[in-house]
Coordinates of C-alpha atoms in Angstrom, one line a residue:
M124 CA -3.9 87.2 21.6
P125 CA -1.5 88.3 18.9
E126 CA 1.5 86.2 17.9
T127 CA 4.8 86.7 19.6
A128 CA 8.2 86.4 18.1
L129 CA 9.0 83.6 20.6
G130 CA 5.9 81.7 19.6
V131 CA 6.6 82.1 15.9
W132 CA 10.2 80.9 16.3
L133 CA 9.3 78.0 18.6
K134 CA 6.6 76.8 16.3
G135 CA 8.9 77.1 13.3
L136 CA 11.5 74.9 15.0
R137 CA 8.9 72.4 16.0
E138 CA 7.4 72.2 12.5
E139 CA 10.9 71.9 10.9
K140 CA 11.3 68.7 13.0
K141 CA 7.8 67.6 12.0
L142 CA 6.8 67.2 15.7
S143 CA 3.3 67.6 17.1
L144 CA 2.8 69.5 20.3
R145 CA 2.3 66.2 22.1
D146 CA 5.6 64.8 20.6
L147 CA 7.5 67.9 21.7
G148 CA 5.9 67.8 25.1
Q149 CA 6.9 64.2 25.6
R150 CA 10.4 64.7 24.4
S151 CA 11.0 67.8 26.5
D152 CA 9.0 66.9 29.6
V153 CA 7.1 70.2 29.2
D154 CA 3.3 70.1 29.1
H155 CA 2.1 70.2 25.5
A156 CA -0.7 72.7 26.5
Y157 CA 2.0 75.0 27.9
I158 CA 4.0 74.8 24.6
H159 CA 0.8 75.7 22.8
R160 CA 0.3 78.7 25.0
L161 CA 3.9 79.8 24.2
E162 CA 3.4 79.3 20.5
T163 CA 0.2 81.3 20.4
G164 CA 1.4 84.1 22.6
V165 CA -0.8 83.4 25.6
K166 CA 2.4 82.9 27.6
E167 CA 5.5 85.0 26.9
S168 CA 8.2 84.4 29.4
P169 CA 9.2 80.8 30.0
S170 CA 11.9 80.0 32.4
E171 CA 15.5 79.3 31.3
D172 CA 14.9 75.6 32.3
V173 CA 11.9 75.3 30.0
L174 CA 13.7 76.9 27.1
D175 CA 16.6 74.6 27.6
K176 CA 14.3 71.5 27.7
L177 CA 12.6 72.6 24.5
A178 CA 15.8 73.4 22.7
Q179 CA 17.3 70.1 23.7
A180 CA 14.2 68.2 22.6
L181 CA 14.3 70.0 19.2
S182 CA 18.0 69.4 18.8
A183 CA 18.3 73.1 18.2
T184 CA 21.5 74.7 16.9
K185 CA 23.4 77.0 19.1
R186 CA 22.0 79.9 17.1
D187 CA 18.4 78.8 17.5
R188 CA 19.0 78.3 21.3
E189 CA 20.4 81.8 21.6
I190 CA 17.5 83.3 19.5
L191 CA 14.9 81.4 21.7
H192 CA 16.5 82.8 24.8
H193 CA 16.7 86.3 23.3
L194 CA 13.1 86.3 22.3
A195 CA 11.9 85.1 25.7
R196 CA 13.7 88.1 27.3
Q197 CA 12.7 90.6 24.6
T198 CA 8.9 90.2 24.3
N199 CA 8.5 93.3 22.1
V200 CA 10.3 91.9 19.0
D201 CA 8.2 92.1 15.8
P202 CA 7.4 88.6 14.6
N203 CA 7.7 89.8 11.0
I204 CA 11.5 90.1 11.3
L205 CA 11.8 86.3 11.9
E206 CA 11.2 85.3 8.3
F207 CA 14.2 87.3 7.3
V208 CA 16.3 85.9 10.1
R209 CA 15.3 82.3 9.4
K210 CA 16.3 82.6 5.8
D211 CA 19.8 84.0 6.5
L212 CA 21.6 81.7 8.8
S213 CA 24.5 84.1 9.1
I214 CA 22.4 86.4 11.3
S215 CA 23.3 85.9 14.9
A216 CA 21.2 86.4 18.0
D217 CA 23.1 89.6 18.7
E218 CA 22.4 90.9 15.3
L219 CA 18.7 90.0 15.6
H220 CA 18.7 92.0 18.9
M221 CA 20.1 95.0 17.1
L222 CA 17.8 94.6 14.1
S223 CA 14.8 94.5 16.3
T224 CA 15.7 97.8 17.9
V225 CA 15.9 99.7 14.6
V226 CA 13.1 102.2 14.2
N227 CA 11.7 102.6 10.7
R228 CA 9.8 105.9 10.7
G229 CA 7.0 105.9 8.2
T230 CA 8.6 103.4 6.0
R231 CA 8.4 99.7 5.6
A232 CA 11.3 97.9 7.3
D233 CA 14.2 97.0 5.0
Y234 CA 16.0 94.4 7.2
A235 CA 18.7 93.7 4.6
T236 CA 19.8 97.4 4.5
S237 CA 19.6 97.7 8.3
L238 CA 21.6 94.5 8.8
A239 CA 24.3 95.8 6.4
R240 CA 24.5 99.1 8.3
I241 CA 24.7 97.2 11.6
R242 CA 27.5 95.0 10.3
R243 CA 29.4 98.1 9.0
M244 CA 29.1 99.8 12.4
M245 CA 30.3 96.7 14.1
M246 CA 33.3 96.4 11.8
D247 CA 34.1 100.1 12.2
D248 CA 33.9 99.6 16.0
D249 CA 36.3 96.7 15.8
D250 CA 38.8 98.7 13.7
G251 CA 38.6 101.8 15.8

């Protein structure tokens, strides 16, 4: 099963906290095997309750919580975008959503350029 964006993001949060699957399972009261299935992409759509338990156990920021919820709802997000989003803490869950819908025809995705365009459009929309 290929990686999912949700799995990549969840695993990244867990590893940042230096928690094993069992540790996170115990802290969140979510079975560690289920967490593993989420991280590996075998399971894709956890309930809001499970996401909240995991976020709480990970002491996730508001941004990370919003991104987790977004990725659980939007299962077609390319996991490759997440490295860019993780490095730039100014990128919101809403901006991730917009970035993940940009189509790059025949070219490699340039997330920085796409983000700048999205932000310009949002500013123009606010001004107009």
